[in-house]
GROMACS .gro file of C-alpha atoms in nm:
model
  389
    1UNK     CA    1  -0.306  -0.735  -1.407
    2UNK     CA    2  -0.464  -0.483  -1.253
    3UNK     CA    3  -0.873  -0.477  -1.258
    4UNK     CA    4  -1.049  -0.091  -1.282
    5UNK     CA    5  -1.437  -0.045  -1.103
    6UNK     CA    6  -1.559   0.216  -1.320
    7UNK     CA    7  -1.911   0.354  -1.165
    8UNK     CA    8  -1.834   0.729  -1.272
    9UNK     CA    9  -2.122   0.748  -1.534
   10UNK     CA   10  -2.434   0.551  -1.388
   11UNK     CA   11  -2.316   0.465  -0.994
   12UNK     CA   12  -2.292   0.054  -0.871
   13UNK     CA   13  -2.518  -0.249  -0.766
   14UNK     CA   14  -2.515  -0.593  -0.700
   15UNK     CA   15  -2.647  -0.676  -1.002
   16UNK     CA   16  -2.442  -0.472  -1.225
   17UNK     CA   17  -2.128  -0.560  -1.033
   18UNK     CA   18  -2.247  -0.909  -1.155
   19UNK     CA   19  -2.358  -0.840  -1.495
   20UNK     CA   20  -2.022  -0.678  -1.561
   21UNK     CA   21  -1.831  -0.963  -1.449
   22UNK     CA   22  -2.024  -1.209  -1.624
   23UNK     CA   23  -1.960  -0.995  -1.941
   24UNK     CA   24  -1.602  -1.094  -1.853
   25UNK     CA   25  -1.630  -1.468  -1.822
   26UNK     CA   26  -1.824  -1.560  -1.507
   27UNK     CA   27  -1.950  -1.922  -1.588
   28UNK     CA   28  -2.342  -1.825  -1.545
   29UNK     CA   29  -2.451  -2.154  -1.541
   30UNK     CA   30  -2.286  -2.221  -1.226
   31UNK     CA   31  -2.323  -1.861  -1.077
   32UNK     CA   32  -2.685  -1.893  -1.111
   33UNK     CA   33  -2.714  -2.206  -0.866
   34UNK     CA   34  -2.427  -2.041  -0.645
   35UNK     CA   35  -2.669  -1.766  -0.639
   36UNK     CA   36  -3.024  -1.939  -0.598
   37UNK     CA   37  -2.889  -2.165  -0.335
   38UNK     CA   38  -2.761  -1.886  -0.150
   39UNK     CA   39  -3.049  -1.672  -0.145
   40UNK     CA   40  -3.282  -1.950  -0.023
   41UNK     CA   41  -3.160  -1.936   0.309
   42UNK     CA   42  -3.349  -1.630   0.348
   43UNK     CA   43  -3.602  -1.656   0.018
   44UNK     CA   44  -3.672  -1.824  -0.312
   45UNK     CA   45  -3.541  -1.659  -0.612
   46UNK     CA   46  -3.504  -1.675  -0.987
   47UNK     CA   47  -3.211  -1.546  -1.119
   48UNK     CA   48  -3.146  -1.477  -1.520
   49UNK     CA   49  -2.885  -1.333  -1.729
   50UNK     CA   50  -2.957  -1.150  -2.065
   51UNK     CA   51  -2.760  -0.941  -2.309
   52UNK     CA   52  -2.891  -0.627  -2.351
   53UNK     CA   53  -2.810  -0.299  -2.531
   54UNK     CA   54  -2.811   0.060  -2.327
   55UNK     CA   55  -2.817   0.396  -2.544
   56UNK     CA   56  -2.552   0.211  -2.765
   57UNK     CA   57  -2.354   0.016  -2.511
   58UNK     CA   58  -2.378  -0.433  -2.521
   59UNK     CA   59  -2.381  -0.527  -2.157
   60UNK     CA   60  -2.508  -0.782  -1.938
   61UNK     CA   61  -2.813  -0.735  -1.748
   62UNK     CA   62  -2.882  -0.988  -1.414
   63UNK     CA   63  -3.208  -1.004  -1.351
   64UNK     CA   64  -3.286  -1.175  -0.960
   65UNK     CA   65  -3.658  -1.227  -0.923
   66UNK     CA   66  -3.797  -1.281  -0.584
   67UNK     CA   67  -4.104  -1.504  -0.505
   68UNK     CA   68  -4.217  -1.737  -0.250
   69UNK     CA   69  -4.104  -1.774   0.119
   70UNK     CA   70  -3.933  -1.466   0.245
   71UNK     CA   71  -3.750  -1.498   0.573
   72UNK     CA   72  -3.677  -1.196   0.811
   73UNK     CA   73  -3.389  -1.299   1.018
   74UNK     CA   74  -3.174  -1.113   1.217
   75UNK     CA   75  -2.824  -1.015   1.087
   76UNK     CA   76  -2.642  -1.272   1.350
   77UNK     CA   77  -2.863  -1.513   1.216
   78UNK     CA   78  -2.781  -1.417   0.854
   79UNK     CA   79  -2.386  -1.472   0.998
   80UNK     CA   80  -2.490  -1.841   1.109
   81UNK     CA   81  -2.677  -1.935   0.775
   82UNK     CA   82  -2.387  -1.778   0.519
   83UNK     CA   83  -2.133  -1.999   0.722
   84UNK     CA   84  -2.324  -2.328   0.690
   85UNK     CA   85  -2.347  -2.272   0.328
   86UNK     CA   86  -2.130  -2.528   0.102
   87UNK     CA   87  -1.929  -2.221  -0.066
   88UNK     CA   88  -1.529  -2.192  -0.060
   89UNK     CA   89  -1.459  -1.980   0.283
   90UNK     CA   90  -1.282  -1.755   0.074
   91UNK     CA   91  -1.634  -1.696  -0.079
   92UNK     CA   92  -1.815  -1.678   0.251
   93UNK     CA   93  -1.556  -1.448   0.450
   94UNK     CA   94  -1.529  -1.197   0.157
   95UNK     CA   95  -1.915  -1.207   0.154
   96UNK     CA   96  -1.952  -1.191   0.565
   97UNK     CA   97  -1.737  -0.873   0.521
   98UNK     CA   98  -1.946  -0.724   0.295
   99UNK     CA   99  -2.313  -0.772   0.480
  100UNK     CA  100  -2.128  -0.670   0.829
  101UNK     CA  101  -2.045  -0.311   0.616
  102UNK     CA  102  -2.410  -0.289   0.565
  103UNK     CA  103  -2.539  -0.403   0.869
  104UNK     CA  104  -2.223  -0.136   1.097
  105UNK     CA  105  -2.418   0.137   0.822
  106UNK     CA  106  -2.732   0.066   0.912
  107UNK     CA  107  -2.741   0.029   1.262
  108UNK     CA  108  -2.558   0.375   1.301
  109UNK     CA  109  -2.846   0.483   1.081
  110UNK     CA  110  -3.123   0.343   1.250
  111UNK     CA  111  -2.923   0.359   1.636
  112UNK     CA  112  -2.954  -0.013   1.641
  113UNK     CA  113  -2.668  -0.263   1.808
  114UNK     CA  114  -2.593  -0.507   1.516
  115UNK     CA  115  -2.784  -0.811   1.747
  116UNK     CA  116  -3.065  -0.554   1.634
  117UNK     CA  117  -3.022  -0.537   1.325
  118UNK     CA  118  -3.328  -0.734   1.095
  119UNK     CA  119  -3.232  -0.864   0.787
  120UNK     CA  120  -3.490  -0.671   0.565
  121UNK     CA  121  -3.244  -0.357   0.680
  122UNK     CA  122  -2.950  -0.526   0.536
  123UNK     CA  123  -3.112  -0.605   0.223
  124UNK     CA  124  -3.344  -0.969   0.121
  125UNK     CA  125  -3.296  -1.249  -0.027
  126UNK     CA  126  -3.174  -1.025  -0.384
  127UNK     CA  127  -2.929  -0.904  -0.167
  128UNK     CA  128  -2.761  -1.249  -0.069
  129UNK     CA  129  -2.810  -1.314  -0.399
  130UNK     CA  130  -2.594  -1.005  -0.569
  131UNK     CA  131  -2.351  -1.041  -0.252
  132UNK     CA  132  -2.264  -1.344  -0.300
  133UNK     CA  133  -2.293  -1.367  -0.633
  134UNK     CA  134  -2.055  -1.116  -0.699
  135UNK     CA  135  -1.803  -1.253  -0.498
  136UNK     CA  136  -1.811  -1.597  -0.613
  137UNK     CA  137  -1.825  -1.442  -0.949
  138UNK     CA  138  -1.456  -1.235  -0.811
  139UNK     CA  139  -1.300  -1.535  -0.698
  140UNK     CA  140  -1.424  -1.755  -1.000
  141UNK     CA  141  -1.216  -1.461  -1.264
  142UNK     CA  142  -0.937  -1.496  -0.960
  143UNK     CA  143  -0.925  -1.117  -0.961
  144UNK     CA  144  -0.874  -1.178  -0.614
  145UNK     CA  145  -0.527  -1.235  -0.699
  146UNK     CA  146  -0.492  -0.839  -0.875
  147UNK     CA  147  -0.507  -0.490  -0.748
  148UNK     CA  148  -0.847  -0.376  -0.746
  149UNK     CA  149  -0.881   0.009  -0.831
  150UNK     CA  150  -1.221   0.167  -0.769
  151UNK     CA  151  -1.308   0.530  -0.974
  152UNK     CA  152  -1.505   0.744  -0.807
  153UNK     CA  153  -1.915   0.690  -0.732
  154UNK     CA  154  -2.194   0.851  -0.943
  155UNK     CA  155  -2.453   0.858  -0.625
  156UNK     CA  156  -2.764   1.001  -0.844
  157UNK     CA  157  -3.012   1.276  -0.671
  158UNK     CA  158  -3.303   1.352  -0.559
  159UNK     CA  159  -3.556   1.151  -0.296
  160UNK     CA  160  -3.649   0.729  -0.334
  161UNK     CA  161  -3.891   0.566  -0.143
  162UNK     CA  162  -3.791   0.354   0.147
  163UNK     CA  163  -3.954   0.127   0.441
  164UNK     CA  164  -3.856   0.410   0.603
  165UNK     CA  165  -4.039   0.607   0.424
  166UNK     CA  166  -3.906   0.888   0.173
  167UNK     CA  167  -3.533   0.960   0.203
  168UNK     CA  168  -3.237   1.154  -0.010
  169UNK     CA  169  -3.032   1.061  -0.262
  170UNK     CA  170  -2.768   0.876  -0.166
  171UNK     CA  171  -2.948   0.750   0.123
  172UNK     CA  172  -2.805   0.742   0.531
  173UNK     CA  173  -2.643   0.422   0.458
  174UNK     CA  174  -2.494   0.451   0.132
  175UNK     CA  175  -2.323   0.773   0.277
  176UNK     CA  176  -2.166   0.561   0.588
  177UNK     CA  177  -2.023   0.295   0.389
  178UNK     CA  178  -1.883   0.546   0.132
  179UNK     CA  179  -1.713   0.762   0.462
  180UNK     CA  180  -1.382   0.807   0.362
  181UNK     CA  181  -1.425   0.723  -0.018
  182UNK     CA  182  -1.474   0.938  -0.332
  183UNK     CA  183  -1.801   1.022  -0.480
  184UNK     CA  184  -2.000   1.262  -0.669
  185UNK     CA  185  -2.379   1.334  -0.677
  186UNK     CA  186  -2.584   1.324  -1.026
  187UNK     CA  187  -2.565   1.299  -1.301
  188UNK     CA  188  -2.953   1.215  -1.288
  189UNK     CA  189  -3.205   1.292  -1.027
  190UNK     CA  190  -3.249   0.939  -0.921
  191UNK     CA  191  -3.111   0.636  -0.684
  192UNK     CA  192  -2.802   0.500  -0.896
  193UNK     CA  193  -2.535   0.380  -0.580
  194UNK     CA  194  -2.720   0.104  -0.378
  195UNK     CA  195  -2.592  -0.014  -0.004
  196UNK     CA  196  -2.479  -0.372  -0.153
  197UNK     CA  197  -2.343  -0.241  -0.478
  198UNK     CA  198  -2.144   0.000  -0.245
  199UNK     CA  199  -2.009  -0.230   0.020
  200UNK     CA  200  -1.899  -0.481  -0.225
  201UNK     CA  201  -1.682  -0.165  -0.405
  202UNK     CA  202  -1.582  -0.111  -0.075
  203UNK     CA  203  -1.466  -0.466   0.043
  204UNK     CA  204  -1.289  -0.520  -0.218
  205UNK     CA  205  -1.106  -0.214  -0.369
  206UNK     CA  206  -0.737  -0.231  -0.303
  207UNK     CA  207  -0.744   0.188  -0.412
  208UNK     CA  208  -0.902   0.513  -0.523
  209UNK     CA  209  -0.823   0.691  -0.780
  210UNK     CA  210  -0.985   1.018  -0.962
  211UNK     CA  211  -0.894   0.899  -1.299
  212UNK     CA  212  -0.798   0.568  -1.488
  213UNK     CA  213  -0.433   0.521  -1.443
  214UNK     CA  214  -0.203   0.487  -1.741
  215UNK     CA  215  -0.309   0.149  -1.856
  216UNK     CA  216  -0.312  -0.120  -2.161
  217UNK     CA  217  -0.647  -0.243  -2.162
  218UNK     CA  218  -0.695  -0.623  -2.257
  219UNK     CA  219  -1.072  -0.675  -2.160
  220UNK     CA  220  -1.405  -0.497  -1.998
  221UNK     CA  221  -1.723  -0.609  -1.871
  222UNK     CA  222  -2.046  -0.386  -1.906
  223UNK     CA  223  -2.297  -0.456  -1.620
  224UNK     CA  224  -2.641  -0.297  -1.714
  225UNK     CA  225  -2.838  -0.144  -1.458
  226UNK     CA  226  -3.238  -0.194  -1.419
  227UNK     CA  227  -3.334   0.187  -1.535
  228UNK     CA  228  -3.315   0.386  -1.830
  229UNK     CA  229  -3.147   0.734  -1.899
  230UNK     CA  230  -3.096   0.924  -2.130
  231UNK     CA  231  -2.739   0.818  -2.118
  232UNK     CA  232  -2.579   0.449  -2.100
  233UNK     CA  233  -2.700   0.310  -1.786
  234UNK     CA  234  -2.383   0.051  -1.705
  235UNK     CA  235  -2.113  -0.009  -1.480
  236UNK     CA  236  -1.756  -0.053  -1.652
  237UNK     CA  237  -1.536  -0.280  -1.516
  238UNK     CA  238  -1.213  -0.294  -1.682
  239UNK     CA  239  -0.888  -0.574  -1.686
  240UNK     CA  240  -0.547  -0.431  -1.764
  241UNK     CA  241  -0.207  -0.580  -1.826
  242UNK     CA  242   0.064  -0.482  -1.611
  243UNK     CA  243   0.290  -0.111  -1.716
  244UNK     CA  244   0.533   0.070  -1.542
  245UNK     CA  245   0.324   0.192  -1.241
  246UNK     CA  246   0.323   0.583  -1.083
  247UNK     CA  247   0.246   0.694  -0.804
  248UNK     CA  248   0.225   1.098  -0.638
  249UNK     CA  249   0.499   1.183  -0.342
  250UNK     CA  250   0.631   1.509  -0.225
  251UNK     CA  251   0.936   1.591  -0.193
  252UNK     CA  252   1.129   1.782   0.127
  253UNK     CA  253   1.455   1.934   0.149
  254UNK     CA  254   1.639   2.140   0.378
  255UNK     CA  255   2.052   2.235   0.358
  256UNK     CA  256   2.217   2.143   0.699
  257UNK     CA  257   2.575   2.261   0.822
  258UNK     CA  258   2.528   2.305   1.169
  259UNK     CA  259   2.452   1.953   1.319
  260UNK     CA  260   2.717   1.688   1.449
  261UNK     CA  261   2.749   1.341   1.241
  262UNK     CA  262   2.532   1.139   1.492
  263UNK     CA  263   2.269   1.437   1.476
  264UNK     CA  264   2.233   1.361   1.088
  265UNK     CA  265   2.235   0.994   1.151
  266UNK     CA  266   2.001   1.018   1.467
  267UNK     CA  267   1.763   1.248   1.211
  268UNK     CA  268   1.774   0.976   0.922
  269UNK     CA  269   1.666   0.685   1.132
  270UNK     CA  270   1.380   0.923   1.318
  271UNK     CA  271   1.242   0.994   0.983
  272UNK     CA  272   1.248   0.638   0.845
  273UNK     CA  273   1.095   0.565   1.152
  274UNK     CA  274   0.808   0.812   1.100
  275UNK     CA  275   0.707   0.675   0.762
  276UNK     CA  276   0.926   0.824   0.503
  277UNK     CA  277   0.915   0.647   0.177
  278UNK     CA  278   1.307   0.706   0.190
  279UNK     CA  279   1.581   0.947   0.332
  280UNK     CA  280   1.864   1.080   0.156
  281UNK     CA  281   2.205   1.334   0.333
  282UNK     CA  282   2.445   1.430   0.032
  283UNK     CA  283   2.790   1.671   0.115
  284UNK     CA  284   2.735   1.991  -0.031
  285UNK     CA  285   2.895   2.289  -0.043
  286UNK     CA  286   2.731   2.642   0.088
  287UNK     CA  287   2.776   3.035   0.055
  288UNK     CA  288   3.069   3.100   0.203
  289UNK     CA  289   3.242   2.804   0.146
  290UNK     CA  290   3.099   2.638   0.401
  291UNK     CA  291   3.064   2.219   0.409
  292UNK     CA  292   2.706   2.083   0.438
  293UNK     CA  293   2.469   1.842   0.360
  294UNK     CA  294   2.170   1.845   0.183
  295UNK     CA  295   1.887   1.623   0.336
  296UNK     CA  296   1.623   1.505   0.077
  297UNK     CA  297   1.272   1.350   0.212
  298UNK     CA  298   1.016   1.196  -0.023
  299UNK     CA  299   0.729   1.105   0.182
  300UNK     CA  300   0.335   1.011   0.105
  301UNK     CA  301   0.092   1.312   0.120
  302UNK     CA  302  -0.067   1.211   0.442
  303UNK     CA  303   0.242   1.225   0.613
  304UNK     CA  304   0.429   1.539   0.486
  305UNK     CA  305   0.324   1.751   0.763
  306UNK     CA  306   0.419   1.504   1.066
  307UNK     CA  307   0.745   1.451   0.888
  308UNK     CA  308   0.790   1.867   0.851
  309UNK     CA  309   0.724   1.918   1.196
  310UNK     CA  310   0.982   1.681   1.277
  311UNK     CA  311   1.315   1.831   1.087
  312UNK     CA  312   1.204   2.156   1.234
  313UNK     CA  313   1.197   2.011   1.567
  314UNK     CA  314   1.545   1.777   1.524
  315UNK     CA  315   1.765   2.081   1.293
  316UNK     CA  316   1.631   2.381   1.435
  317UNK     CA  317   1.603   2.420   1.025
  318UNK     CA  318   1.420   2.793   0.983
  319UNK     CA  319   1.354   2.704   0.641
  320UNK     CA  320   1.204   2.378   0.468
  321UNK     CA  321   1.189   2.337   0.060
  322UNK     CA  322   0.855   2.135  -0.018
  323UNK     CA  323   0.828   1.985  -0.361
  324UNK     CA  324   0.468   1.857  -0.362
  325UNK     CA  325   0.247   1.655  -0.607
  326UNK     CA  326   0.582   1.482  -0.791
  327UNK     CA  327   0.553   1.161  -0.981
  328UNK     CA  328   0.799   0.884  -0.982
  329UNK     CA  329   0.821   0.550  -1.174
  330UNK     CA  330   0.769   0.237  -0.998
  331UNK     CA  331   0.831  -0.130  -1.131
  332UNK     CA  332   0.635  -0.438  -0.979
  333UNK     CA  333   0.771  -0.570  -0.694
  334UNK     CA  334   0.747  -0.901  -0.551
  335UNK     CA  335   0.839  -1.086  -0.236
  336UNK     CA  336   0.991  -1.397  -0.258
  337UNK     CA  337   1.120  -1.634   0.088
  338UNK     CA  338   1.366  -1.870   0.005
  339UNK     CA  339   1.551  -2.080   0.292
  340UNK     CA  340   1.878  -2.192   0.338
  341UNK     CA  341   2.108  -2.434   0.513
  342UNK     CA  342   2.405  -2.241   0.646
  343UNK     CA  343   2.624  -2.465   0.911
  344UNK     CA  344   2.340  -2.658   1.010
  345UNK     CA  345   2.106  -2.392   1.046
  346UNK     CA  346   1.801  -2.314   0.840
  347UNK     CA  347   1.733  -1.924   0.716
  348UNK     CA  348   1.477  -1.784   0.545
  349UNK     CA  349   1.614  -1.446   0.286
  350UNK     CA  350   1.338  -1.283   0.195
  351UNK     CA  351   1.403  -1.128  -0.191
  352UNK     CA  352   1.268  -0.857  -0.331
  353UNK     CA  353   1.201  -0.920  -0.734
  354UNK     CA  354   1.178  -0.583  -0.954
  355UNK     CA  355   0.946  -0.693  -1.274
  356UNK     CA  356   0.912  -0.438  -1.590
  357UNK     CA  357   0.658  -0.573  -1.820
  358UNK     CA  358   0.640  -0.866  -1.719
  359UNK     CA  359   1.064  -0.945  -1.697
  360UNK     CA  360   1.279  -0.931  -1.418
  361UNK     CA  361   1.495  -0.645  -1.375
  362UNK     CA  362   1.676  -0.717  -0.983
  363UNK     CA  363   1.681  -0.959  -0.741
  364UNK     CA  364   1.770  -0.849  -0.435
  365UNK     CA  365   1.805  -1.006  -0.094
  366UNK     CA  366   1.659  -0.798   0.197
  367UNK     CA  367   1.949  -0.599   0.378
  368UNK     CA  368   1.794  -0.701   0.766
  369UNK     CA  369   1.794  -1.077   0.629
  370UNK     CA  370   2.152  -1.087   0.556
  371UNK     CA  371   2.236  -0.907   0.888
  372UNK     CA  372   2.083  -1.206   1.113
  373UNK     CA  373   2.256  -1.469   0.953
  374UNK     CA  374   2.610  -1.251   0.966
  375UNK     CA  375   2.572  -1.215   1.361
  376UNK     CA  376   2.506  -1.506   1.437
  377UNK     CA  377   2.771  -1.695   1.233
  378UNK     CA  378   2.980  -1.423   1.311
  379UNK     CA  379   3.054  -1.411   0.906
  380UNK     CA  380   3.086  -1.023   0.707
  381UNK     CA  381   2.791  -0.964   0.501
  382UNK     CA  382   2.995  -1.045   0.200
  383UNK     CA  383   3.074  -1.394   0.297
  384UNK     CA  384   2.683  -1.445   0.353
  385UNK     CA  385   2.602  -1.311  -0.005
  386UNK     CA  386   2.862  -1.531  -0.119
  387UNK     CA  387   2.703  -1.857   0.060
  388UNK     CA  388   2.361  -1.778  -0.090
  389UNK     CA  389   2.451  -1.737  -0.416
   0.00000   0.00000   0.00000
């Protein structure tokens, strides 16, 4: 499956990170004490769940009431009380991850070390509450176990008031934890991306992506947020069954006639080396009848450029074809170890398992795998295949 964090229309918090996945099946019953117990290590709160309705859309609304004690600890402190709690350490690294976001944001903010760093800057006992909450919540759906792909972040406008006094929309530390990830002011004058809401997208989001992917829904979650607009205030999360999966390369090509055969092989294993996504040198033939060979490079984006410079620099190429923004098919793949007994020797072949919709389509064992064992038994790669049949 893959899981889809939409916070496009009405931005992301705790709560409606919660809300949402409750709407998917989060057993409340026990998320509320998870989340109670939790919070008391740094103050009392109540926490409810109700099913509300927002400009037309059913969602869940979590409601986390604080009252009594409140604690101010520091956030090393905060470190030593999640770790004694009685939660799966799953639970408590995820959720460790998450608070040290917040408290690296805030003490760039505020020019704090993080020994400096007081609690009520991180967030309060709602915010141990939503944190961990959430990610129990995660690990309780197991969507721990699927790619995670976060949409971009609907930060709101405008001022809110702080205990810092009066800041702008999104404030200091929303915009460090978001460094390096997609979002988008409005669409209301008003606070809509909180620091936990936004750490907890950014913990544990596998991707971004500007739009929804091609996808065949099976379930969503509506989390509803505390205010009221004039559109649906929610936060969409969204479970899809596996398709055929896409992703965006470039492709770069350049026709070679003047470089020796080691000079082409030197080339291919420079470029794999670099981070091409594959290499490919096909015989062609030229103006003039002349014998050549077409080298074909798909690479990532982020490393077109580096892989460029590097065929100008090893073909003294004055010309390089760039194909950019292509799409290619992908099936699921898998990685599967399987060990054998071979002379009295135990190997382990990695496999890698092609899935389309859900069926296998190869099984293949990994090239470097096959190698090992054929060296040191002194056996062809043939009689290796044969032996692991």
């Amino acid at each position: 499956m893959t899981i889809i964090i939409d916070p496009q229309g009405s931005g992301i918090s705790g709560n409606m990170i919660i809300g949402a996945l409750v709407d998917m099946g989060a057993d409340t019953s026990k998320l509320k004490e998870v989340m109670e117990t939790s919070a008391g290590i740094v103050g009392d709160v109540d926490v409810t769940f109700e099913k509300i309705n927002k400009k037309g859309i059913d969602s869940i609304y979590c409601h986390v009431e604080m009252f009594g004690k409140k604690d101010h600890v520091h956030y090393t402190e905060l470190v030593d009380k999640i770790n004694a709690l009685d939660l799966d350490e799953d639970v408590k690294k995820t959720s460790l991850n998450i608070f040290k976001r917040i408290a690296i944001a805030e003490s760039k903010v505020h020019g704090k070390s993080l020994e400096e760093i007081h609690f009520h800057e991180v967030g309060a006992s709602d915010a141990v509450a939503d944190v961990i909450g959430s990610v129990w919540a995660y690990y309780s759906l197991n969507l721990n176990e699927e790619k995670i792909i976060g949409l971009p972040i609907a930060v709101g406008g405008g001022q809110v008031k702080t205990t810092h006094g009066i800041l702008p929309v999104p404030v200091p530390a929303v915009v460090e934890i978001l460094k390096g990830l997609n979002f988008v002011g409005g669409p209301v004058a008003s606070e809509l991306a909180t620091p936990t809401g936004c750490a907890i997208y950014a913990e544990i989001c596998d991707e971004i992506k500007e739009f929804i992917p091609q996808t065949k829904m099976d379930k969503v979650g509506y989390g509803a947020g505390s205010k009221d607009f004039d559109h649906p205030n929610v936060l969409r999360i969204i479970q899809s069954k596996d398709t055929n999966e896409s992703d965006e390369i470039d492709v770069i090509e350049t026709n070679l006639d003047h470089l020796t055969g080691e000079e082409i092989g030197y080339l291919f294993d420079i470029l794999l080396d670099a981070g091409a996504s594959d290499v490919s040198i096909t015989p062609i033939i030229m103006k003039k009848n002349r014998q050549g060979s077409l080298l074909k490079v798909i690479s990532k984006k982020s490393k077109r450029d580096e892989l460029v410079d590097l065929i100008f620099k090893h073909t003294g190429s004055l010309g390089i074809r760039i194909a950019p923004n292509l799409h290619r098919g992908l099936a699921k793949r898998e990685f599967v170890k399987k060990t054998y007994e071979i002379e009295g020797d135990e190997y382990e072949v990695t496999y890698k398992i092609g899935y389309v919709n859900g069926e296998i389509i190869s099984e293949r064992p990994e090239y470097e795998d096959l190698k090992k064992i054929a060296n040191e038994k002194g056996m062809s790669l043939r009689q290796v295949k044969e032996l692991i049949k």
